């Protein structure tokens, strides 16, 4: 067996990997990417000249992401398991580099600049964290309920990048890291006593975080959220106009590139954090329902992949990527529709950004990888979602 | 490779979790979907209307204030464009900005060139530069607030007024170099313009920015919440903050005609306040899309500005006074002249706020009170010009035979005091008493007629009550009666009060306009007219909307033969060698009138400026007249405040007015109907007492052609600047 063959064909799975190509995952992800680019075109059509070809940039990123995802999917994921901690450590080093090389933009430094190229390491550390946690859990099988000290390792793995990102500061991304950790924890069997202790600790942590960790503007976003119609011209400008844009879409939408809130520049950050408001205004409730169906399907599909995964590593990877997409989508939609405070979290495949697109596509590549190398499922049970 | 072949770890621990995870994901998306349903379907129409309001703005369509013309069609007040230059600090001085919206390479500081073009002096220049830097210093980014300061509130992007009323050549220069002067903007605003400057200023009035008191009356608290028709009730003229309105004079009294009505037009505007045009934008505008502005009405006054020019010339030697000319047979006011005066152009804003402040400061400190309209607001003791009415009272009640004489020794003893006459007149009858203005004779009149009879006649002729001219706050003046004295004085009523009343002294006070109208009634046989200052209301294209006919206020019930006696006396004042005005008469003019020299009762106080005290100690000089004496056309009253003697100071002014009136009449008659002979010169032989018959109201003559007003260029409001991102 040649090295190349073993890598691409997945060793003992033989030729089955190619037969297991996950068409549903591929189609849903592609649909989201296409809709996302079309929406980005509408969103930036009114922006000033420099931003108007943003959607072309996004297409470039999607192409690069697709190629990357193909490679990621092709290489048997058990190789990633071996490299798990190295990938993780690479991400953390990049985060540290941000403090050295990063430039201050609007009060926070998140990017590394390499020539004309900019890179947001905090996007990639999400994947690094997922792989590291997967490796940890893979190597630490437990049959009885886990105690607190069993969680110490995963918690430390999470805390390092999260705290670094919080220092940038980038509350949204730090939150996503923490939530990925929580989602993966939800997979584990934890003893009731530990669970209770965690709940109490969490209750204590909330006021402490509010008092000492959160910055003034971050607190302001939460208070504005609790009082949405106050200060519309100031801190609530984004949230208010996003809500108006969504409502203005009505049942069937204003039509492509006809939403007035976006066309007349009432939506700030319409290409980064608020593309959904543009989409909702253009396509209305019908379009939104379709989009939510697609996201929902993608995430449930990820859970299904996890449930059929051959090993613990694959299952945690699938759940981790599913959680990554879920929390991004849920927080972004929640923020834009006003059921959650404004936290800068992107909408996967809708928001403009190379690092974000690459991260999601590599994640989908990982999903495809796990899906293609899943354990045998009898043909009678394959249709539909099978959760066991 | 070998480790790849090892048995994989067991996934049993996770098995039971997937179902719950899927449920949680499902529920989370159901919540989002419900929220979307609520936003888009349940309250979609509410948000749609908010979104609509966001992009639709009612742009005001400006209106033009009506033009005021004199009786001959000459423009007295109109609007002209004034060019103000505004700058946007962030664009004229990009180097002063401190944000991520930092100056790009192609942006250069244009401020020095703008300042050069505006010919700013070094002091102003550095002052504005400091203001620009201060405005942009705060325009930096604050952490966490994306994009830094909101461009809508940053003074760096708000237009700043640099120079008002820029001359046209500078405007042309600015327009020519527009590209190199980025950030400077020329805004044309309408400014009221009075081509005759000071002439007739009191009567015309001026325009001022609406004051806070008036504004709070027409826009009370909660005004913005009112419905359109309710707004119309409290604020019929639709005043807004910063609007101008007529402050005094005709501009104020006829505001509702002159003002016009602004219109509006719905426009599509984006979040930065920029207007969007084109079919896409048009599609978004809902009906009604536009309400046209209504231009203010033009006014045609009864005033003759050329006559007023002559008055101004005649009054040049005098510091203060008033002249009124009224048409005897219509009550139309040909001239209302008050001195000292002011230039309404200074007060109406065209030359900038500093100029307004300076002008007001000057006028408030002037002891001669230039803002006061002495023709209607000032009430003065009429002195001897009142005597005809006292005499008429004695005649009407048959208490005196006008042919009997009284002996004037220059004084009469009266209690412990002596009542003095101007000089020893000897034996005088009524005609001579009026002609030579003998006070001793009128002491007898007072004694015989009594105060209340005199007051009755004076009141019948409109003295001591408001005339209803409607322009500027009017003083009623005062004609005292016994009842008034009973209220005012505790002590016993004295004959001295009546004597003072009979010669227009003491408590008696009249406005020049009242006296003119009363003399007009004497001249026309007893018809007292309501004064009229606006002849007609016209549209901007010249068609007459309303032509106001003369209005008779009341018919005074006096016997024509008594009126003839008075008329005879008034004729002798000018035309008898012993008459008081004989010395200053113009033999070519046919005038009847009465001089007056009113003591002002001023007692110098030690703190008074001696120069002013000497001025105030002088008597008021009066001359009240009508002309021509046979068939009177106009009544003229000239008052020279603290001018001294009526015959020498006031009479020449009135005579000059009559001369000019007749000259103008001749010129205009010649222009309109060259065939007709010039105005007749009648000089009846002295001593033939004939009263002019009561004349019917003159037929409405067609209005003379009017001077066209210069149309205003399109005016625009200063637009908000769009900040670069």
Coordinates of N, CA, C and O in Angstrom, one line a residue, chain B residues 28-160:
Chain B
X28 N -33.8 26.0 19.2 CA -33.2 27.3 19.0 C -33.6 27.9 17.7 O -34.0 29.1 17.6
X29 N -33.6 27.1 16.6 CA -34.0 27.7 15.3 C -35.5 28.0 15.2 O -35.9 28.9 14.6
X30 N -36.3 27.2 16.0 CA -37.7 27.5 16.0 C -37.9 28.9 16.7 O -38.8 29.7 16.3
X31 N -37.2 29.1 17.8 CA -37.3 30.4 18.4 C -36.9 31.5 17.5 O -37.7 32.5 17.3
X32 N -35.8 31.4 16.7 CA -35.5 32.4 15.7 C -36.6 32.6 14.7 O -36.9 33.7 14.3
X33 N -37.1 31.5 14.3 CA -38.2 31.5 13.2 C -39.4 32.3 13.8 O -40.0 33.0 13.0
X34 N -39.7 32.0 15.0 CA -40.9 32.7 15.6 C -40.6 34.2 15.7 O -41.5 35.0 15.4
X35 N -39.4 34.5 16.1 CA -39.1 35.9 16.2 C -39.2 36.6 14.8 O -39.8 37.7 14.6
X36 N -38.7 35.9 13.8 CA -38.8 36.4 12.4 C -40.3 36.5 12.0 O -40.7 37.5 11.3
X37 N -41.1 35.6 12.4 CA -42.5 35.6 12.1 C -43.1 36.9 12.7 O -43.9 37.6 12.1
X38 N -42.8 37.1 14.0 CA -43.3 38.3 14.7 C -42.9 39.5 14.0 O -43.7 40.4 13.8
X39 N -41.6 39.7 13.6 CA -41.0 40.9 13.0 C -41.6 41.1 11.6 O -42.0 42.2 11.3
X40 N -41.7 40.0 10.9 CA -41.9 40.2 9.4 C -43.4 40.1 9.1 O -43.9 40.8 8.2
X41 N -44.1 39.2 9.8 CA -45.5 39.0 9.4 C -46.4 39.7 10.3 O -47.3 40.5 9.9
X42 N -46.2 39.6 11.7 CA -47.2 40.2 12.6 C -47.0 41.7 12.6 O -48.0 42.4 12.4
X43 N -45.8 42.2 12.8 CA -45.6 43.7 12.8 C -44.9 44.2 11.6 O -44.3 45.3 11.6
X44 N -44.9 43.4 10.5 CA -44.2 43.8 9.3 C -44.6 45.2 8.8 O -43.8 46.0 8.4
X45 N -46.0 45.5 8.8 CA -46.4 46.8 8.3 C -45.9 47.9 9.1 O -45.6 49.0 8.6
X46 N -45.8 47.7 10.4 CA -45.3 48.8 11.3 C -43.9 49.1 10.9 O -43.5 50.3 10.8
X47 N -43.1 48.1 10.8 CA -41.7 48.3 10.4 C -41.6 48.9 9.0 O -40.7 49.7 8.8
X48 N -42.5 48.5 8.2 CA -42.4 49.0 6.8 C -42.7 50.5 6.8 O -42.0 51.3 6.1
X49 N -43.6 50.9 7.7 CA -43.8 52.4 7.8 C -42.7 53.1 8.4 O -42.4 54.2 8.0
X50 N -42.0 52.5 9.4 CA -40.8 53.1 9.9 C -39.7 53.3 8.9 O -39.1 54.3 8.7
X51 N -39.6 52.2 8.1 CA -38.6 52.2 7.0 C -38.9 53.3 6.0 O -38.0 54.0 5.5
X52 N -40.2 53.4 5.8 CA -40.7 54.5 4.8 C -40.3 55.8 5.3 O -39.8 56.7 4.6
X53 N -40.7 56.1 6.6 CA -40.4 57.4 7.2 C -38.9 57.7 7.2 O -38.5 58.8 7.0
X54 N -38.1 56.6 7.3 CA -36.6 56.8 7.3 C -36.2 57.5 6.0 O -35.2 58.2 6.0
X55 N -36.8 57.1 4.9 CA -36.2 57.6 3.6 C -37.0 58.7 3.0 O -36.6 59.3 2.0
X56 N -38.2 59.0 3.6 CA -38.9 60.1 3.0 C -38.8 61.4 3.9 O -39.0 61.3 5.1
X57 N -38.4 62.4 3.2 CA -38.2 63.7 4.0 C -39.0 64.8 3.2 O -39.0 64.8 2.0
X58 N -39.7 65.6 4.0 CA -40.4 66.7 3.4 C -39.5 67.9 3.3 O -39.1 68.4 4.2
X59 N -39.1 68.1 2.0 CA -38.3 69.3 1.8 C -39.2 70.5 1.7 O -40.2 70.5 1.0
X60 N -38.8 71.6 2.3 CA -39.6 72.8 2.3 C -39.4 73.5 0.9 O -38.2 73.7 0.5
X61 N -40.5 73.9 0.4 CA -40.4 74.8 -0.9 C -40.6 76.2 -0.4 O -41.6 76.5 0.2
X62 N -39.6 77.0 -0.6 CA -39.6 78.4 0.0 C -40.6 79.2 -0.8 O -40.9 79.0 -2.0
X63 N -41.1 80.2 -0.1 CA -42.1 81.1 -0.7 C -41.4 82.5 -0.7 O -40.4 82.7 -0.1
X64 N -41.9 83.4 -1.5 CA -41.4 84.8 -1.5 C -42.3 85.7 -0.9 O -43.5 85.7 -1.2
X65 N -41.8 86.6 0.0 CA -42.6 87.6 0.6 C -43.1 88.6 -0.4 O -42.4 88.9 -1.4
X66 N -44.4 89.0 -0.2 CA -45.0 90.0 -1.2 C -44.2 91.3 -1.3 O -43.4 91.7 -0.3
X67 N -44.4 91.9 -2.4 CA -43.7 93.2 -2.6 C -44.6 94.3 -2.2 O -45.8 94.3 -2.4
X68 N -44.0 95.4 -1.5 CA -44.8 96.5 -1.1 C -44.5 97.7 -2.1 O -43.3 98.0 -2.3
X69 N -45.5 98.3 -2.6 CA -45.3 99.4 -3.6 C -46.0 100.6 -3.1 O -47.0 100.5 -2.3
X70 N -45.6 101.8 -3.5 CA -46.3 103.0 -3.1 C -47.5 103.2 -4.1 O -47.7 102.4 -5.0
X71 N -48.2 104.3 -3.9 CA -49.4 104.5 -4.7 C -49.1 104.6 -6.2 O -49.9 104.4 -7.0
X72 N -47.8 105.1 -6.5 CA -47.5 105.2 -7.9 C -46.8 103.9 -8.5 O -46.3 103.9 -9.6
X73 N -46.8 102.9 -7.7 CA -46.2 101.6 -8.2 C -44.8 101.5 -7.9 O -44.2 100.5 -8.4
X74 N -44.1 102.4 -7.2 CA -42.7 102.3 -6.9 C -42.5 101.2 -5.8 O -43.2 101.2 -4.8
X75 N -41.5 100.4 -6.0 CA -41.2 99.4 -5.0 C -40.6 100.0 -3.7 O -39.6 100.7 -3.7
X76 N -41.3 99.7 -2.6 CA -40.8 100.2 -1.3 C -40.1 99.1 -0.5 O -39.3 99.3 0.3
X77 N -40.6 97.9 -0.7 CA -40.0 96.7 0.0 C -40.1 95.5 -0.9 O -41.2 95.2 -1.4
X78 N -39.0 94.8 -1.1 CA -39.1 93.6 -1.9 C -38.0 92.6 -1.3 O -37.4 93.0 -0.4
X79 N -37.8 91.5 -2.0 CA -36.8 90.6 -1.5 C -35.7 90.5 -2.5 O -35.9 90.6 -3.7
X80 N -34.5 90.4 -2.0 CA -33.3 90.2 -2.9 C -32.5 89.0 -2.4 O -32.6 88.7 -1.2
X81 N -31.8 88.4 -3.3 CA -31.0 87.2 -2.8 C -29.8 87.8 -2.0 O -29.1 88.7 -2.5
X82 N -29.5 87.1 -0.9 CA -28.2 87.4 -0.2 C -27.4 86.1 -0.2 O -27.9 85.0 0.0
X83 N -26.1 86.2 -0.5 CA -25.3 85.0 -0.6 C -24.5 84.9 0.6 O -23.7 85.8 1.0
X84 N -24.7 83.8 1.3 CA -23.9 83.5 2.5 C -22.9 82.3 2.2 O -23.3 81.4 1.5
X85 N -21.8 82.4 2.7 CA -20.8 81.4 2.5 C -20.6 80.5 3.7 O -20.3 81.0 4.8
X86 N -20.9 79.2 3.6 CA -20.7 78.3 4.7 C -19.5 77.4 4.3 O -19.2 77.2 3.1
X87 N -18.8 76.9 5.3 CA -17.7 75.9 5.1 C -18.0 74.7 5.9 O -18.6 74.8 6.9
X88 N -17.5 73.6 5.4 CA -17.5 72.3 6.2 C -16.1 72.1 6.7 O -15.2 71.9 6.0
X89 N -15.9 72.3 8.1 CA -14.6 72.3 8.6 C -13.8 71.1 8.2 O -12.6 71.2 7.8
X90 N -14.4 69.9 8.2 CA -13.7 68.7 7.8 C -13.2 68.6 6.4 O -12.3 67.8 6.0
X91 N -13.8 69.5 5.5 CA -13.4 69.4 4.1 C -12.4 70.6 3.8 O -11.6 70.4 2.9
X92 N -12.6 71.7 4.4 CA -11.7 72.8 4.0 C -10.3 72.6 4.7 O -9.3 73.2 4.2
X93 N -10.3 71.9 5.8 CA -9.0 71.7 6.5 C -8.9 70.3 6.9 O -8.9 69.9 8.1
X94 N -8.7 69.4 5.9 CA -8.6 68.0 6.2 C -7.4 67.6 7.1 O -7.5 66.7 7.9
X95 N -6.4 68.5 7.1 CA -5.3 68.2 8.0 C -5.6 68.2 9.5 O -4.9 67.8 10.3
X96 N -6.8 68.9 9.8 CA -7.1 69.0 11.2 C -7.9 67.8 11.7 O -8.1 67.7 12.9
X97 N -8.2 66.8 10.8 CA -9.0 65.7 11.3 C -8.1 64.7 11.9 O -6.9 64.5 11.6
X98 N -8.6 64.0 12.9 CA -7.8 63.0 13.6 C -8.4 61.7 13.7 O -8.4 61.0 14.8
X99 N -9.0 61.2 12.7 CA -9.7 59.9 12.8 C -9.3 59.0 11.7 O -8.4 59.3 10.9
X100 N -9.9 57.8 11.6 CA -9.6 56.9 10.5 C -10.1 57.5 9.2 O -9.7 57.1 8.2
X101 N -11.0 58.4 9.4 CA -11.4 59.2 8.2 C -10.4 60.2 7.9 O -10.7 61.4 7.7
X102 N -9.2 59.9 8.0 CA -8.1 60.8 7.9 C -8.0 61.3 6.4 O -8.5 60.7 5.5
X103 N -7.4 62.5 6.3 CA -7.3 63.1 5.0 C -6.6 62.1 4.1 O -5.6 61.5 4.4
X104 N -7.2 61.9 2.9 CA -6.5 61.1 1.9 C -5.6 62.0 1.1 O -5.6 63.2 1.2
X105 N -4.7 61.4 0.3 CA -3.7 62.2 -0.4 C -4.3 63.3 -1.3 O -3.7 64.4 -1.4
X106 N -5.4 63.0 -1.9 CA -5.9 64.0 -2.9 C -6.7 65.2 -2.2 O -7.1 66.1 -2.8
X107 N -6.8 65.1 -0.9 CA -7.5 66.2 -0.2 C -6.5 67.2 0.3 O -5.6 66.9 1.1
X108 N -6.6 68.4 -0.1 CA -5.7 69.5 0.3 C -6.4 70.5 1.1 O -7.6 70.6 1.1
X109 N -5.7 71.2 2.0 CA -6.4 72.3 2.8 C -6.8 73.4 1.8 O -5.9 74.0 1.2
X110 N -8.1 73.6 1.7 CA -8.5 74.7 0.8 C -8.8 76.0 1.6 O -9.1 77.0 1.0
X111 N -8.8 75.9 2.9 CA -9.2 77.0 3.8 C -8.4 78.3 3.4 O -9.1 79.3 3.3
X112 N -7.1 78.3 3.3 CA -6.4 79.5 3.0 C -6.9 80.2 1.7 O -7.1 81.4 1.7
X113 N -7.2 79.4 0.7 CA -7.8 80.0 -0.5 C -9.2 80.5 -0.3 O -9.5 81.6 -0.9
X114 N -10.0 79.8 0.5 CA -11.3 80.3 0.7 C -11.3 81.6 1.5 O -12.0 82.6 1.1
X115 N -10.4 81.7 2.5 CA -10.3 82.9 3.3 C -9.8 84.0 2.4 O -10.3 85.2 2.5
X116 N -8.9 83.8 1.5 CA -8.4 84.8 0.5 C -9.6 85.3 -0.3 O -9.8 86.5 -0.5
X117 N -10.3 84.3 -0.9 CA -11.4 84.7 -1.8 C -12.5 85.5 -1.0 O -13.1 86.4 -1.6
X118 N -12.7 85.3 0.2 CA -13.7 86.0 1.0 C -13.1 87.3 1.6 O -13.9 88.0 2.2
X119 N -11.9 87.6 1.3 CA -11.2 88.8 1.8 C -11.4 88.9 3.3 O -11.8 90.0 3.8
X120 N -11.1 87.8 4.0 CA -11.2 87.9 5.5 C -10.0 88.7 6.0 O -8.9 88.5 5.6
X121 N -10.3 89.5 7.1 CA -9.1 90.2 7.7 C -8.4 89.2 8.6 O -9.0 88.2 9.0
X122 N -7.1 89.5 8.9 CA -6.3 88.5 9.7 C -7.0 88.0 11.0 O -6.9 86.9 11.3
X123 N -7.7 88.9 11.6 CA -8.3 88.6 12.9 C -9.4 87.5 12.7 O -9.4 86.5 13.4
X124 N -10.3 87.8 11.7 CA -11.3 86.9 11.5 C -10.8 85.5 11.0 O -11.3 84.5 11.4
X125 N -9.7 85.6 10.2 CA -9.1 84.4 9.7 C -8.6 83.5 10.7 O -8.9 82.3 10.8
X126 N -7.9 84.0 11.7 CA -7.3 83.2 12.7 C -8.5 82.7 13.7 O -8.4 81.6 14.2
X127 N -9.5 83.6 13.8 CA -10.6 83.2 14.7 C -11.3 82.0 14.1 O -11.6 81.0 14.8
X128 N -11.6 82.0 12.8 CA -12.3 80.9 12.1 C -11.4 79.6 12.1 O -11.9 78.5 12.3
X129 N -10.1 79.9 11.9 CA -9.2 78.7 11.9 C -9.2 78.0 13.2 O -9.3 76.7 13.3
X130 N -9.3 78.8 14.3 CA -9.3 78.1 15.6 C -10.6 77.4 15.8 O -10.7 76.3 16.3
X131 N -11.7 78.0 15.3 CA -13.0 77.3 15.4 C -13.0 76.0 14.6 O -13.6 75.0 15.0
X132 N -12.4 76.0 13.4 CA -12.4 74.8 12.6 C -11.6 73.7 13.3 O -12.1 72.5 13.4
X133 N -10.4 74.1 13.8 CA -9.6 73.1 14.5 C -10.3 72.5 15.7 O -10.3 71.3 16.0
X134 N -11.0 73.4 16.4 CA -11.8 72.9 17.6 C -12.9 72.0 17.2 O -13.1 71.0 17.9
X135 N -13.5 72.3 16.1 CA -14.6 71.4 15.6 C -14.2 70.0 15.3 O -14.8 69.0 15.5
X136 N -13.0 69.9 14.7 CA -12.5 68.6 14.2 C -11.6 67.9 15.2 O -11.3 66.7 15.1
X137 N -11.2 68.6 16.3 CA -10.4 68.0 17.3 C -11.1 66.8 17.9 O -10.4 65.8 18.3
X138 N -12.4 66.9 18.1 CA -13.1 65.9 18.8 C -13.5 64.7 17.8 O -14.2 63.8 18.3
X139 N -13.1 64.8 16.6 CA -13.6 63.9 15.6 C -12.7 62.7 15.5 O -12.4 62.2 14.5
X140 N -12.2 62.2 16.7 CA -11.4 61.0 16.6 C -12.2 59.8 17.1 O -13.3 59.9 17.6
X141 N -11.6 58.7 16.9 CA -12.4 57.4 17.3 C -12.3 57.2 18.7 O -11.3 57.3 19.4
X142 N -13.4 56.7 19.2 CA -13.4 56.2 20.6 C -13.5 54.7 20.6 O -14.2 54.2 19.7
X143 N -12.8 54.0 21.4 CA -12.7 52.6 21.3 C -14.1 52.0 21.5 O -14.9 52.5 22.3
X144 N -14.4 51.0 20.7 CA -15.6 50.3 20.8 C -16.8 50.9 20.1 O -17.7 50.2 19.7
X145 N -16.7 52.2 19.8 CA -17.8 52.9 19.1 C -17.3 52.9 17.7 O -16.5 53.6 17.3
X146 N -17.9 52.0 16.9 CA -17.4 51.8 15.5 C -17.6 53.1 14.7 O -18.6 53.8 14.8
X147 N -16.5 53.4 14.0 CA -16.6 54.6 13.1 C -16.4 55.8 13.9 O -16.5 56.9 13.4
X148 N -16.0 55.8 15.2 CA -15.8 57.0 15.9 C -17.1 57.7 16.1 O -18.1 57.2 16.3
X149 N -16.9 59.0 16.2 CA -18.1 59.9 16.4 C -19.1 59.8 15.3 O -18.7 59.7 14.1
X150 N -20.3 59.8 15.6 CA -21.4 59.8 14.6 C -21.2 61.1 13.7 O -21.2 62.2 14.2
X151 N -21.1 60.9 12.4 CA -20.9 62.0 11.6 C -22.1 63.0 11.6 O -21.9 64.2 11.4
X152 N -23.2 62.5 12.0 CA -24.4 63.4 12.1 C -24.2 64.4 13.2 O -24.8 65.5 13.2
X153 N -23.5 64.1 14.2 CA -23.4 65.0 15.4 C -22.0 65.7 15.4 O -21.9 66.6 16.2
X154 N -21.1 65.2 14.7 CA -19.8 65.8 14.8 C -19.7 67.2 14.2 O -20.2 67.4 13.0
X155 N -19.3 68.2 14.9 CA -19.3 69.6 14.3 C -18.3 69.7 13.1 O -18.3 70.6 12.4
X156 N -17.4 68.6 13.0 CA -16.4 68.6 11.9 C -17.1 68.6 10.6 O -16.6 69.0 9.6
X157 N -18.3 68.1 10.6 CA -19.0 67.9 9.3 C -20.3 68.7 9.2 O -21.1 68.6 8.3
X158 N -20.4 69.6 10.1 CA -21.6 70.5 10.0 C -21.1 71.9 9.5 O -20.1 72.4 9.8
X159 N -22.0 72.4 8.5 CA -21.6 73.6 7.9 C -21.5 74.8 8.9 O -22.3 74.9 9.8
X160 N -20.5 75.6 8.6 CA -20.3 76.7 9.5 C -20.4 78.0 8.7 O -19.8 78.1 7.6

